[in-house]
């Protein structure tokens, strides 16, 4: 089963497009990658909370849900998981498939193909069904819940069917990520998956946290290493290697090695000859690292990635072309420095100011007749205007969300005589906002070697220290209002100084650019 993907996993971009009923629990829960959670006795407005899909009772026909795969796939089997549904599980199920490339209203008649005939389900159990033969490619599945009830997880095991062909001239010639799951790459062997699966390395995007990267356990013996073998989407020449360690800060591998081989087997034999294309190159914490691959002349079917001695990676990208092709143009190399924003902590932000939040390490006292705790001195407010001419100014900034991600920093500003505090005033929709800071250099401009970027949560405010360079406020996904406290004297150059800087592109993991209606 190692070589098969869960095609319905929402990490692949799979989603619910239509459902007959989800009164008790949302159908999207079935696509979650983690195991179902049991919370006995926990009751919400509709009844007992359940981690899965649960419809109302007494359906006169049957309930159903339509799932759109993140990538088209060929199906080999299912796990219709009813764990923790006891007395309220779906009694039976059936599965149908369809191949619909263009957007199509799912309520209209489409040509559904039977995949799994009606089968009985056991409560509180994995219900695994292996098909006698692989299916034709599907983009959508319809899961029929007969007659109604609960299903915790719906796993659809198979392989991605990439929409690239030898008949398409553009597909044959263009550079591509040979290790991308959406192009058909897959993990076929791995030495260690103690914390998380190696297949995460091939997923789209950069993920939200360490949980959707690959991480091994700690090694204790000398000369240890862990490895994963990736079967490439197509046999091809690798030109550039991209290694992403975002969110792996204290547990990234010290070095990595990549080797390629040409094998007709799903898993290369022990006698296979491997060619080194990156030899013990160094990685680092929470970053993206690019390496030029060796031996462009050789075409490979498989790549073995070895991490030394252990640790975690988020993504691997292997940029190249199909066998026998050469690059029609140079592969793009980032001209701008790249950084990945990290979660905001008071310790990391300390050289630049303070994080305004309720922390247990801050001095506390009881307040409001014992109904509140007062957190003292959460920020250092500074007014260094001469002759006490700086006046406190409390305002509200209403910031539109970023419409382009990754985000490019092109300017920074500072307040030479005052600190500046921002406190988010959220409406429940806002998850976070972006912060960029730098210290002053010897030339009285931002020292870009000290540039740090952060993702602040909606429960954190920030206080920029006097003279600290920072980017104007950047809200993420939703418009955000901020209460702002600063001291000003009305002289523009005293109050705020703005300078242009060399562009820096910042990845903001876990966030999407806001949609702008034209």
Coordinates of C-alpha atoms in Angstrom, one line a residue:
X1 CA 0.0 0.0 0.0
X2 CA 3.1 2.3 0.3
X3 CA 3.0 3.2 -3.4
X4 CA -0.7 4.1 -3.3
X5 CA -2.0 7.6 -2.4
X6 CA -5.2 8.6 -0.6
X7 CA -6.6 10.5 -3.6
X8 CA -9.4 12.0 -1.4
X9 CA -7.0 13.5 1.1
X10 CA -7.5 17.3 1.4
X11 CA -3.8 17.8 1.5
X12 CA -3.9 16.9 -2.2
X13 CA -6.5 19.6 -2.7
X14 CA -9.5 17.2 -2.8
X15 CA -12.8 18.8 -1.7
X16 CA -16.5 18.4 -1.3
X17 CA -18.5 19.9 -4.1
X18 CA -22.0 18.8 -3.2
X19 CA -23.7 16.8 -0.4
X20 CA -27.3 15.8 0.3
X21 CA -27.3 16.3 4.0
X22 CA -24.7 17.1 6.7
X23 CA -26.9 18.1 9.6
X24 CA -24.9 16.5 12.4
X25 CA -21.3 16.7 11.0
X26 CA -19.7 18.2 7.9
X27 CA -18.8 15.9 5.0
X28 CA -15.4 17.6 4.6
X29 CA -14.3 15.9 7.8
X30 CA -14.0 12.6 5.9
X31 CA -11.1 14.0 3.9
X32 CA -8.9 15.1 6.8
X33 CA -5.5 13.5 6.8
X34 CA -5.4 12.8 10.6
X35 CA -7.1 10.0 12.3
X36 CA -10.6 10.6 13.6
X37 CA -10.9 12.0 17.2
X38 CA -13.2 10.7 19.9
X39 CA -14.7 13.2 22.4
X40 CA -17.3 11.2 24.4
X41 CA -19.9 13.3 26.2
X42 CA -19.1 16.5 24.2
X43 CA -22.4 18.0 23.0
X44 CA -22.9 20.8 20.5
X45 CA -26.1 22.5 19.2
X46 CA -27.0 19.6 16.9
X47 CA -26.2 16.8 19.4
X48 CA -23.1 14.7 20.1
X49 CA -20.0 16.1 18.4
X50 CA -18.6 13.6 15.9
X51 CA -15.4 13.8 13.8
X52 CA -16.7 12.7 10.4
X53 CA -19.8 13.1 8.2
X54 CA -23.2 12.5 9.7
X55 CA -26.6 13.1 8.1
X56 CA -30.0 13.3 9.7
X57 CA -32.1 10.1 10.5
X58 CA -34.9 8.6 8.4
X59 CA -33.7 9.3 4.9
X60 CA -36.3 7.8 2.5
X61 CA -33.8 7.1 -0.2
X62 CA -30.1 7.5 0.7
X63 CA -27.6 10.3 1.4
X64 CA -24.7 11.0 -0.9
X65 CA -21.7 13.3 -1.2
X66 CA -19.7 14.2 -4.3
X67 CA -15.9 14.6 -3.9
X68 CA -13.6 16.3 -6.4
X69 CA -10.1 15.0 -6.4
X70 CA -7.2 17.4 -6.2
X71 CA -5.7 15.5 -9.1
X72 CA -7.4 12.9 -11.4
X73 CA -6.7 9.4 -10.2
X74 CA -6.9 5.7 -10.9
X75 CA -8.6 3.9 -7.9
X76 CA -7.5 0.5 -6.4
X77 CA -9.5 0.4 -3.2
X78 CA -11.3 2.1 -0.3
X79 CA -11.4 2.4 3.4
X80 CA -14.8 3.5 4.6
X81 CA -13.9 4.2 8.2
X82 CA -16.8 4.3 10.7
X83 CA -14.7 4.6 13.9
X84 CA -16.5 6.0 16.9
X85 CA -19.9 5.8 15.1
X86 CA -21.7 3.3 17.3
X87 CA -25.4 2.9 16.8
X88 CA -25.4 5.8 14.3
X89 CA -23.0 4.5 11.5
X90 CA -24.0 4.2 7.8
X91 CA -25.4 0.7 7.4
X92 CA -24.1 0.3 3.8
X93 CA -22.3 2.3 1.1
X94 CA -21.7 2.3 -2.7
X95 CA -19.2 4.3 -4.8
X96 CA -19.5 5.7 -8.3
X97 CA -16.9 7.7 -10.4
X98 CA -16.9 10.2 -13.2
X99 CA -14.3 12.0 -15.3
X100 CA -15.2 15.7 -15.7
X101 CA -12.3 18.0 -16.6
X102 CA -14.3 21.2 -17.1
X103 CA -16.3 22.9 -14.4
X104 CA -19.6 21.1 -14.4
X105 CA -22.7 21.7 -12.3
X106 CA -22.8 18.5 -10.2
X107 CA -26.5 18.7 -9.8
X108 CA -27.0 18.0 -13.5
X109 CA -27.0 14.5 -15.0
X110 CA -23.4 13.3 -15.6
X111 CA -22.2 9.8 -16.6
X112 CA -21.5 8.0 -13.3
X113 CA -19.7 4.7 -13.5
X114 CA -20.3 2.1 -10.7
X115 CA -17.0 1.5 -8.9
X116 CA -17.9 -0.3 -5.6
X117 CA -21.4 -2.0 -5.5
X118 CA -23.4 -1.7 -2.4
X119 CA -21.5 -3.2 0.6
X120 CA -22.4 -3.5 4.3
X121 CA -20.5 -1.5 6.8
X122 CA -19.5 -2.5 10.3
X123 CA -19.7 0.1 13.0
X124 CA -16.7 1.6 14.7
X125 CA -14.3 -0.1 12.2
X126 CA -12.1 0.2 9.2
X127 CA -14.1 -1.2 6.3
X128 CA -11.5 -2.0 3.6
X129 CA -12.5 -3.0 0.0
X130 CA -9.9 -3.9 -2.6
X131 CA -11.0 -3.7 -6.2
X132 CA -10.3 -6.7 -8.5
X133 CA -8.7 -4.3 -11.1
X134 CA -7.8 -0.7 -11.2
X135 CA -10.4 1.7 -12.5
X136 CA -10.2 4.1 -15.4
X137 CA -9.2 7.7 -14.4
X138 CA -11.7 9.7 -12.4
X139 CA -11.9 13.3 -11.3
X140 CA -14.9 12.9 -9.1
X141 CA -16.4 10.2 -6.8
X142 CA -19.9 9.9 -5.4
X143 CA -20.1 8.1 -2.1
X144 CA -23.6 6.9 -1.3
X145 CA -24.4 6.6 2.4
X146 CA -27.2 4.0 2.6
X147 CA -29.6 5.0 4.0
X148 CA -28.1 7.6 6.3
X149 CA -25.8 8.0 9.3
X150 CA -22.1 8.5 10.0
X151 CA -18.8 7.9 8.3
X152 CA -15.6 9.1 10.0
X153 CA -13.1 9.0 7.1
X154 CA -13.2 8.0 3.4
X155 CA -9.9 6.9 2.1
X156 CA -9.6 6.4 -1.7
X157 CA -6.4 4.5 -2.5
X158 CA -4.9 4.7 -5.9
X159 CA -2.4 6.7 -8.0
X160 CA -2.5 10.1 -9.6
X161 CA -3.3 10.1 -13.3
X162 CA -1.4 13.1 -14.6
X163 CA -2.9 15.2 -17.4
X164 CA 0.4 15.3 -19.3
X165 CA 0.9 13.3 -22.5
X166 CA 3.5 12.4 -25.0
X167 CA 1.2 13.7 -27.7
X168 CA 1.2 17.2 -26.4
X169 CA 4.2 19.2 -27.7
X170 CA 4.1 21.6 -24.8
X171 CA 4.1 18.8 -22.3
X172 CA 7.0 17.1 -24.0
X173 CA 9.2 20.2 -24.1
X174 CA 8.5 22.2 -21.0
X175 CA 10.5 22.1 -17.8
X176 CA 8.5 20.4 -15.0
X177 CA 8.8 19.3 -11.4
X178 CA 9.6 15.6 -11.8
X179 CA 8.9 14.9 -8.1
X180 CA 5.5 16.5 -7.9
X181 CA 2.5 14.3 -7.0
X182 CA 0.3 16.2 -9.4
X183 CA 2.6 15.1 -12.3
X184 CA 2.4 11.4 -11.2
X185 CA 5.5 11.1 -8.9
X186 CA 5.2 8.9 -5.8
X187 CA 7.2 7.6 -2.9
X188 CA 8.0 3.9 -3.3
X189 CA 10.3 3.2 -0.4
X190 CA 11.3 5.0 2.9
X191 CA 13.5 4.0 5.8
X192 CA 11.7 5.9 8.6
X193 CA 8.3 7.6 9.0
X194 CA 8.2 7.9 12.8
X195 CA 6.4 11.2 12.9
X196 CA 5.0 11.9 9.4
X197 CA 4.8 10.4 6.0
X198 CA 7.5 10.8 3.3
X199 CA 4.8 11.2 0.7
X200 CA 4.2 14.7 2.1
X201 CA 7.4 15.7 0.3
X202 CA 5.7 15.6 -3.0
X203 CA 2.5 17.6 -2.1
X204 CA 1.5 21.0 -3.6
X205 CA 2.1 24.2 -1.7
X206 CA 4.4 24.7 1.3
X207 CA 2.0 23.4 4.0
X208 CA 0.9 24.9 7.3
X209 CA 3.2 23.3 9.8
X210 CA 5.6 20.4 10.4
X211 CA 2.7 18.0 10.4
X212 CA 2.6 17.9 6.6
X213 CA 6.3 17.4 6.0
X214 CA 8.4 14.3 6.4
X215 CA 10.1 13.8 9.8
X216 CA 12.0 10.8 11.2
X217 CA 12.8 10.1 14.9
X218 CA 16.2 11.0 16.5
X219 CA 19.1 8.8 15.7
X220 CA 21.5 7.7 18.4
X221 CA 24.2 5.7 16.5
X222 CA 27.1 7.1 14.6
X223 CA 27.0 7.6 10.8
X224 CA 23.2 7.3 10.8
X225 CA 21.1 8.4 7.8
X226 CA 17.5 8.0 6.6
X227 CA 16.4 7.9 3.1
X228 CA 13.3 7.9 0.8
X229 CA 13.1 6.7 -2.8
X230 CA 10.9 8.7 -5.2
X231 CA 9.6 7.3 -8.5
X232 CA 9.7 10.3 -10.8
X233 CA 6.6 11.4 -12.8
X234 CA 8.4 10.5 -16.0
X235 CA 11.9 9.4 -16.8
X236 CA 13.8 12.6 -17.1
X237 CA 16.9 14.8 -16.6
X238 CA 17.1 16.7 -13.3
X239 CA 18.6 20.2 -13.6
X240 CA 17.8 22.0 -10.4
X241 CA 17.0 20.7 -6.8
X242 CA 14.8 22.7 -4.4
X243 CA 14.7 21.6 -0.7
X244 CA 12.2 23.2 1.6
X245 CA 12.7 23.0 5.4
X246 CA 10.0 25.5 6.4
X247 CA 8.8 25.0 10.0
X248 CA 11.8 22.7 10.7
X249 CA 13.9 24.9 12.9
X250 CA 15.5 22.7 15.5
X251 CA 15.1 19.4 13.6
X252 CA 16.3 19.9 10.1
X253 CA 18.9 17.6 8.6
X254 CA 22.5 18.8 8.6
X255 CA 23.2 17.6 5.1
X256 CA 21.4 15.8 2.3
X257 CA 22.5 13.6 -0.6
X258 CA 20.5 12.9 -3.8
X259 CA 21.2 10.0 -6.2
X260 CA 19.4 8.9 -9.3
X261 CA 19.0 5.5 -11.0
X262 CA 17.2 4.0 -14.1
X263 CA 15.1 1.1 -13.2
X264 CA 12.1 -0.7 -14.7
X265 CA 11.0 -1.9 -11.2
X266 CA 8.6 0.0 -9.0
X267 CA 11.2 -0.2 -6.2
X268 CA 14.8 -0.4 -7.6
X269 CA 16.7 -3.6 -6.8
X270 CA 19.5 -3.6 -4.2
X271 CA 21.9 -4.2 -7.1
X272 CA 20.9 -1.0 -8.8
X273 CA 23.6 1.5 -9.6
X274 CA 23.0 5.0 -8.2
X275 CA 24.6 8.3 -9.6
X276 CA 25.1 11.2 -7.2
X277 CA 23.4 14.4 -8.3
X278 CA 23.9 16.3 -5.0
X279 CA 26.7 15.3 -2.6
X280 CA 26.2 16.0 1.1
X281 CA 25.0 19.6 0.6
X282 CA 24.1 21.6 3.6
X283 CA 20.6 22.7 4.5
X284 CA 19.4 25.0 7.2
X285 CA 16.4 25.9 9.4
X286 CA 13.1 27.1 8.0
X287 CA 14.2 28.0 4.5
X288 CA 14.3 27.1 0.8
X289 CA 17.6 25.9 -0.6
X290 CA 18.5 25.5 -4.3
X291 CA 21.2 23.3 -5.8
X292 CA 22.3 22.7 -9.3
X293 CA 22.1 19.0 -10.1
X294 CA 25.1 17.0 -11.4
X295 CA 25.0 14.8 -14.4
X296 CA 22.3 16.5 -16.6
X297 CA 23.2 14.1 -19.4
X298 CA 21.7 11.1 -17.5
X299 CA 18.0 10.3 -17.4
X300 CA 16.6 8.8 -14.2
X301 CA 13.4 7.0 -13.2
X302 CA 14.0 7.2 -9.5
X303 CA 15.7 9.5 -7.1
X304 CA 17.0 8.5 -3.6
X305 CA 17.1 11.3 -1.1
X306 CA 19.2 10.7 2.0
X307 CA 19.1 13.0 5.0
X308 CA 22.1 13.1 7.3
X309 CA 21.8 12.1 10.1
X310 CA 17.9 12.5 10.6
X311 CA 15.3 15.2 10.9
X312 CA 12.6 16.7 8.7
X313 CA 11.9 18.3 5.4
X314 CA 8.8 20.0 4.1
X315 CA 9.0 19.6 0.3
X316 CA 11.3 18.4 -2.5
X317 CA 11.2 19.8 -6.0
X318 CA 13.2 18.3 -8.8
X319 CA 13.1 20.6 -11.8
X320 CA 14.0 19.0 -15.2
X321 CA 12.7 17.7 -18.5
X322 CA 11.6 14.4 -20.0
X323 CA 14.2 11.9 -21.2
X324 CA 16.0 13.0 -24.4
X325 CA 14.9 16.6 -24.1
X326 CA 17.1 19.6 -23.2
X327 CA 15.9 22.8 -21.7
X328 CA 14.4 25.1 -24.3
X329 CA 15.4 28.0 -21.9
X330 CA 17.4 28.3 -18.7
X331 CA 15.5 27.2 -15.6
X332 CA 14.4 30.2 -13.6
X333 CA 16.7 31.0 -10.7
X334 CA 15.3 33.4 -8.1
X335 CA 16.9 36.8 -8.6
X336 CA 15.6 38.0 -5.3
X337 CA 16.5 36.6 -1.9
X338 CA 13.9 34.3 -0.5
X339 CA 12.7 34.0 3.1
X340 CA 10.0 32.1 4.8
X341 CA 8.0 33.9 7.5
X342 CA 8.1 32.1 10.9
X343 CA 5.5 32.2 13.7
X344 CA 5.9 35.3 15.9
X345 CA 7.4 34.7 19.3
X346 CA 8.4 37.2 22.0
X347 CA 11.9 35.7 22.1
X348 CA 12.5 36.0 18.3
X349 CA 11.1 39.5 18.2
X350 CA 13.0 40.8 21.2
X351 CA 15.7 42.6 19.3
X352 CA 13.1 44.6 17.5
X353 CA 10.5 45.3 20.1
X354 CA 7.8 43.5 22.1
X355 CA 5.0 41.1 21.4
X356 CA 1.8 42.3 23.1
X357 CA 0.0 39.2 24.4
X358 CA -1.1 37.6 27.7
X359 CA 1.9 35.5 28.7
X360 CA 2.3 33.7 32.0
X361 CA 5.9 34.9 32.2
X362 CA 4.7 38.5 32.5
X363 CA 4.1 40.0 36.0
X364 CA 0.5 39.4 36.9
X365 CA -1.8 40.9 39.5
X366 CA -5.5 40.5 40.3
X367 CA -7.8 43.2 39.1
X368 CA -11.5 44.2 38.8
X369 CA -12.5 42.7 42.2
X370 CA -10.9 39.4 41.3
X371 CA -12.6 38.9 37.9
X372 CA -9.5 39.7 35.8
X373 CA -5.7 39.2 35.7
X374 CA -3.6 42.2 34.8
X375 CA -0.5 41.5 32.7
X376 CA 1.9 44.3 33.5
X377 CA 4.5 46.1 31.2
X378 CA 3.6 44.2 28.0
X379 CA 5.4 46.9 25.9
X380 CA 8.0 49.6 26.3
X381 CA 6.4 52.8 25.1
X382 CA 9.0 55.4 24.1
X383 CA 8.7 59.1 23.4
X384 CA 12.2 60.6 22.7
X385 CA 11.1 63.9 21.0
X386 CA 13.1 66.9 22.1
X387 CA 11.5 69.3 24.5
X388 CA 8.6 66.9 25.0
X389 CA 7.1 67.9 21.7
X390 CA 5.9 64.5 20.7
X391 CA 2.2 64.0 21.4
X392 CA 0.6 60.6 21.8
X393 CA -1.6 59.7 18.9
X394 CA -4.1 56.8 19.1
X395 CA -5.6 55.8 15.7
X396 CA -7.1 52.9 13.9
X397 CA -5.6 51.5 10.7
X398 CA -8.1 49.5 8.5
X399 CA -5.8 47.3 6.3
X400 CA -6.9 45.4 3.2
X401 CA -5.5 41.9 2.8
X402 CA -2.5 41.0 0.6
X403 CA -3.6 40.1 -2.9
X404 CA -0.3 38.6 -4.0
X405 CA 1.5 35.9 -2.2
X406 CA 4.4 35.2 -1.9
X407 CA 4.8 38.8 -0.7
X408 CA 7.6 41.1 -1.9
X409 CA 9.1 43.7 0.4
X410 CA 10.2 46.8 -1.5
X411 CA 10.3 49.4 1.2
X412 CA 10.7 49.8 5.0
X413 CA 9.8 52.6 7.4
X414 CA 10.9 53.7 10.9
X415 CA 9.8 56.2 13.6
X416 CA 13.1 57.7 14.8
X417 CA 11.8 59.2 18.1
X418 CA 8.9 56.9 19.0
X419 CA 7.9 53.3 19.5
X420 CA 4.8 52.2 17.5
X421 CA 2.3 49.7 18.7
X422 CA -0.4 47.8 16.7
X423 CA -3.1 45.7 18.3
X424 CA -5.5 43.8 16.0
X425 CA -9.2 44.3 16.4
X426 CA -10.5 41.1 14.7
X427 CA -14.0 40.0 13.7
X428 CA -13.4 36.3 14.2
X429 CA -12.4 35.7 10.6
X430 CA -8.8 36.9 10.9
X431 CA -6.2 34.3 11.6
X432 CA -3.1 36.4 11.4
X433 CA -1.0 39.2 9.8
X434 CA 2.5 39.6 8.4
X435 CA 5.4 41.4 10.2
X436 CA 8.8 42.4 8.8
X437 CA 11.5 44.1 10.8
X438 CA 15.2 45.1 10.4
X439 CA 17.8 46.9 12.6
X440 CA 19.5 50.1 11.5
X441 CA 22.8 49.8 9.7
X442 CA 26.0 51.8 9.8
X443 CA 24.9 53.8 6.8
X444 CA 21.7 54.8 8.7
X445 CA 19.6 52.6 6.4
X446 CA 18.1 49.1 7.1
X447 CA 20.7 46.4 7.7
X448 CA 19.1 43.8 5.5
X449 CA 21.2 41.1 7.0
X450 CA 19.1 41.6 10.2
X451 CA 15.8 41.3 8.3
X452 CA 13.3 39.0 10.0
X453 CA 9.8 38.1 8.9
X454 CA 7.0 36.7 11.1
X455 CA 3.4 35.6 11.0
X456 CA 1.5 37.1 14.0
X457 CA -1.7 35.5 15.2
X458 CA -4.9 37.5 15.8
X459 CA -4.2 37.3 19.5
X460 CA -0.9 39.0 19.3
X461 CA -0.1 42.7 19.1
X462 CA 3.3 44.2 18.3
X463 CA 5.3 47.1 19.5
X464 CA 8.1 48.3 17.2
X465 CA 11.1 49.8 19.1
X466 CA 12.2 53.3 18.5
X467 CA 14.0 53.5 15.2
X468 CA 13.4 49.9 14.2
X469 CA 12.8 49.5 10.5
X470 CA 9.6 47.7 9.6
X471 CA 7.2 47.1 6.8
X472 CA 3.7 48.8 6.8
X473 CA 1.0 46.5 8.2
X474 CA 0.0 43.6 6.0
X475 CA -3.2 41.7 6.8
X476 CA -3.7 38.2 5.5
X477 CA -6.8 36.7 3.8
X478 CA -9.2 39.2 5.4
X479 CA -9.3 43.0 6.0
X480 CA -8.1 43.8 9.5
X481 CA -8.4 46.8 11.8
X482 CA -5.5 47.7 14.1
X483 CA -5.5 50.1 17.1
X484 CA -2.2 52.1 16.8
X485 CA -0.3 54.1 19.4
X486 CA 2.6 56.3 18.4
X487 CA 4.1 59.7 19.3
X488 CA 4.3 62.4 16.7
X489 CA 5.2 66.1 16.5
X490 CA 3.7 66.9 13.1
X491 CA 7.0 67.2 11.2
X492 CA 6.9 64.5 8.5
X493 CA 10.5 63.5 8.6
X494 CA 10.5 63.4 12.4
X495 CA 7.4 61.2 12.5
X496 CA 8.1 58.6 9.8
X497 CA 11.0 57.9 7.4
X498 CA 10.5 55.6 4.4
X499 CA 13.2 54.1 2.3
X500 CA 13.3 51.8 -0.7
X501 CA 15.1 48.5 -0.4
X502 CA 16.2 45.7 -2.7
X503 CA 13.2 43.5 -3.2
X504 CA 12.9 40.4 -1.0
X505 CA 10.3 37.7 -1.7
X506 CA 8.7 36.2 1.4
X507 CA 6.8 32.9 1.5
X508 CA 4.0 33.0 4.1
X509 CA 3.1 29.3 4.7
X510 CA -0.5 28.4 5.3
X511 CA -2.0 31.5 3.9
X512 CA -3.6 32.4 0.5
X513 CA -3.7 35.7 -1.4
X514 CA -7.0 37.5 -1.1
X515 CA -9.3 37.3 -4.1
X516 CA -9.9 40.6 -5.9
X517 CA -13.1 40.9 -8.0
X518 CA -12.4 42.6 -11.3

